[in-house]
Each structure stands twice: as C-alpha cells, then as structure tokens.
Amino acid sequence: MSTVQVPEIKKGLEGVYFTVSNVSAINGQEGRLVYRGIPIEALAEHSSFEETSFLLIEGRLPRRDELETFVQTLRRNMDVPGQVIDALKKLPRSTHPMDALRFGVSALVGFDAEVMDPREGLALMGKDEEARRAYWEKGKRMGIRLIAKFPTLVAAWHRIRQGLPVVDPLPDLSHAGNFLYMMFGEKPTPTAERVMDVALILHAAHGMNASTFTAIVIASTAVDMYSAIAGAIGALKGPLHGGANQLVLAQLREIQARGGVSRVEEWLEELLSRKGRVMGFGHRVYKAYDPRARILKKWAGELAKEKERELYEIAVKLEEINIQKLGEKGIFPNVDFYSGLVYGALGIPTEFFTPIFAVARVSGWVADVLEYWKENRLIRPRAWYSDQVWDRPYVPIDER
Ligand code: CMC
C-alpha cells in the first residue's frame, strides 16, 4: 500500500504570498499602512478620495491637471441608468443595502457601452502587447465608471427604501459630498463632507484582504471588471470583514441598554466567557493598533453630541478594558471600531455602514485587479482530499 504524503495546509491562506502588489501595504507589527508607499495618516490629512483613487490606480500622485481630469471623469460617470433604478425599485424593501449594491452592479454591466465579449479577456494571456494593453485600459475605464457609480447606487437604494425620490448627483460637489447629498437630499456641511472624505480615504485599500482577493480570483479568469467587483461586494458583506462596522454599533447600543459605561466590564466578561467576539477588534495582519482606527477615534470624539456621547464613552471604555484583556494577544481596535460612531453622527442608518466601506474599497479592488492583470495567471489552488477514496461504488437510489 502506497503511503500518501499529506501536504501542509494553510487554512485561511494565512501568511501565504500569491502575488506581488504595490498598491497598498500593512506593517502589522508596527501598525502602519501605506498606499503606494504614502502613509495613511498623510493621505487622511492632505488628500481627497478622488486623488487617493488616482494614486491607487496609477501608482503615483496626480498633477493638478490630471487630478482635475480624473475628478471630471468621475462626475460625468456618476449617473445610473433609469432602468437600473427601476430594477432596484422592484426589490423587497428589506433587501440589505449590500445586496442591493451587488444587484445594481450586476445590472449595470449591460448598460456599459464597452461591454466585453468574453473572448476579449484572452488578450491578457496572449503575446499581442497592444491587445493586452487595450483590454487592460478598457478594464480601467470600466473600473473608474464603477467607482463613480457606487455612491449613486447606495444612495438610490436608501431613498427608494424610504419611499423618497432618488436624488441626482451635483456637478460641483466632491465624491464624498455627492454621496451625502444623494443620501439626504441636501448639501452636507463642510465638516460632514470632510469626515466622509477621510472615511473613504481610510477604507480605500488594505493589502490582500478577503474582498480584494475575491476580486482578483474572479478577474484572474480573464473576465470583465463588473464580475470581479460584484463578487468582491459579496465578500465584503461578511461580519468578519466589512460587515463588522454595522455590528459594532449594535454592541455599543446593547451595553447602553444594560446601563452604560459602568456595565462595560461585566458585558465584556460575559461575552468573552462564551468565546464571543468583540466586533471591531482584532485583525489577521495587525497585531498593533490599526492606524485608521486612531484617526476615526479622533473624529468620533469630535462629532459625538449629547445622545451619542454616551456611546462614544462606552466605546472608549470597551477599548480600554479589552486592550487590558486581549492586547497581549495582539488584539486591538480595527478600522470598524470607531467608523460606525462617525457614520451614526452623520445620520447614516446602520445598514449603510458596510456600503460606505464598499464605496471606498471599490478603488482598491480596481487598482489591485489592474495590477494583477499586468501579469495575469489563473488562480487555481488545491484542496487536500483527505478521504483518499478513489473507487467508492455508486449505489443505485433504491438500494441506499
Ligand atoms: N474578540 C475576541 N477575541 C478575538 C477577537 C475579537 N474581536 N478576534 C480574535 N480573537 C481571538 C480568538 O478568539 C482567538 O482566540 P484563541 O486563540 O484563544 O482561540 C484568537 O484571538 C485568534 O483569532 P483568529 O480568529 O484565529 O484570528 P484571525 O486572524 O482569523 O482574526 C478577525 C481576524 C478579524 C476575523 C477576528 O479578529 C475577528 O473576528 N474580529 C471581529 C470582527 C471584525 O472586527 N472584523 C473586521 C476586521 S477589520 C476590517 C476589515 O478588514 O474588514
């Protein structure tokens, strides 16, 4: 009998490098994040979401004229066809905004004038440099159109759900400002627009996270950008990934209902005793404080008014006690811990927190797919067949 060599299995692909990417990088030990080498703190302070998206996609900061052209391209492409809005209106109102967004992205593909013949993707694998470049450029244009339309889709679903008219974007507002304008039907205050802009910058890219990897896996089959992005939205929805931000606020509210700050420790001990997870804490790569959380904590503190003040204080206490308990395991607040408080202060409904993550992360997805397409290789790993049975008899249905 031959002995079978069991391969090493890397559950969750932890620590596995499958490609090279210079789009964004995390130093998990030191709690550092860079986009194209630029620290996230500098981008959050000086950049805009539009400029950051250019940086991620093109690999460098734009000149003034390039930025203006990019901004105009985004604005020109923010509109969503009426038929897609009508299709959204047919969804049950209970549909989660992430599902509505995924549906909207899938519906948009047929309205894209550059919609691809599936054979076009083969250019990525061929020797014809020009054809490969043309496919890549087309993918980039599609990606930028998607970045432009995400806020419109998300805001449209918010309005439809409330039985309110859908609001068209305004040409003179920023990407972040337009998102808030389309959500609420009135121009945001400069503070609200800036905070949203910072939140979008902070969420735009983050190494090889699950949704970016999903986008790349799909894109590696040489398919169109829409398919890759629709898949990534599905991955982002999960509570271990982007879905955590919505749950953080639910946890804080639960503690508030139990009596507030004085009950934090008791609540936490109970949760940890049943191996529960504090949402907005811990990360596969960071074993230190997430630099994005530090920036959002500052904003959350500044924005928290009377009603939310208590939630903010509960969050700060929870952070303090949780770090005492779990910090030595490398478990610290991640980006989601304070983002919900910030969005809540802007009046955004909880279910729309994860879609905001998507409005931002679509830039990173597009940038990473384009980077991967420069040297595309079908992603096709293996799963170990531990049964090692190769001749189990097929039993007819009546004999089972
Ligand atoms: N609360 C309590 N314990 C935790 C937590 C947490 N949030 N996160 C990890 N642990 C513990 C876990 O129970 C395990 O303990 P033990 O070794 O005693 O069994 C240990 O830490 C390692 O956990 P793991 O699940 O193997 O670690 P991971 O690398 O798979 O975890 C994670 C990453 C994000 C899935 C996890 O930290 C988690 O579930 N966090 C809560 C959800 C969350 O906030 N997600 C947002 C992630 S950041 C935004 C994004 O990128 O999407």
Short mmCIF file of C-alpha atoms in Angstrom, two decimals, residues 1 5 25 37 48 52 74 112 122 125 138 154 162 176 181 188 197 224 292 309 313 317 326 336 347 373 381 394:
data_model
loop_
_atom_site.label_atom_id
_atom_site.label_comp_id
_atom_site.label_asym_id
_atom_site.label_seq_id
_atom_site.Cartn_x
_atom_site.Cartn_y
_atom_site.Cartn_z
CA MET A 1 0.00 0.00 0.00
CA GLN A 5 2.26 12.49 1.62
CA ALA A 25 0.76 47.50 2.31
CA GLY A 37 4.24 53.95 -0.12
CA SER A 48 -9.13 63.60 -1.16
CA THR A 52 -6.32 58.77 -3.44
CA LEU A 74 -15.81 60.54 -12.06
CA ASP A 112 -21.85 49.77 -20.32
CA LEU A 122 -7.95 36.06 -23.67
CA MET A 125 -2.83 35.70 -21.93
CA LYS A 138 -10.87 49.02 -21.05
CA VAL A 154 -26.02 53.09 -2.50
CA GLN A 162 -37.69 55.20 2.42
CA ALA A 176 -17.88 62.30 -0.60
CA TYR A 181 -26.14 64.87 -0.86
CA PRO A 188 -23.64 68.43 3.53
CA ASP A 197 -13.92 62.09 2.55
CA ASP A 224 -14.78 41.66 -17.08
CA ARG A 292 -7.14 54.02 10.67
CA ARG A 309 -21.76 60.92 23.61
CA GLU A 313 -17.73 56.86 26.07
CA LYS A 317 -14.13 52.20 27.98
CA LEU A 326 -6.63 40.89 24.83
CA ASP A 336 -14.53 49.29 12.16
CA GLY A 347 -27.10 60.45 10.40
CA TRP A 373 -3.77 41.82 -14.88
CA PRO A 381 -5.15 26.35 -5.71
CA TYR A 394 -22.15 4.11 -6.91
#
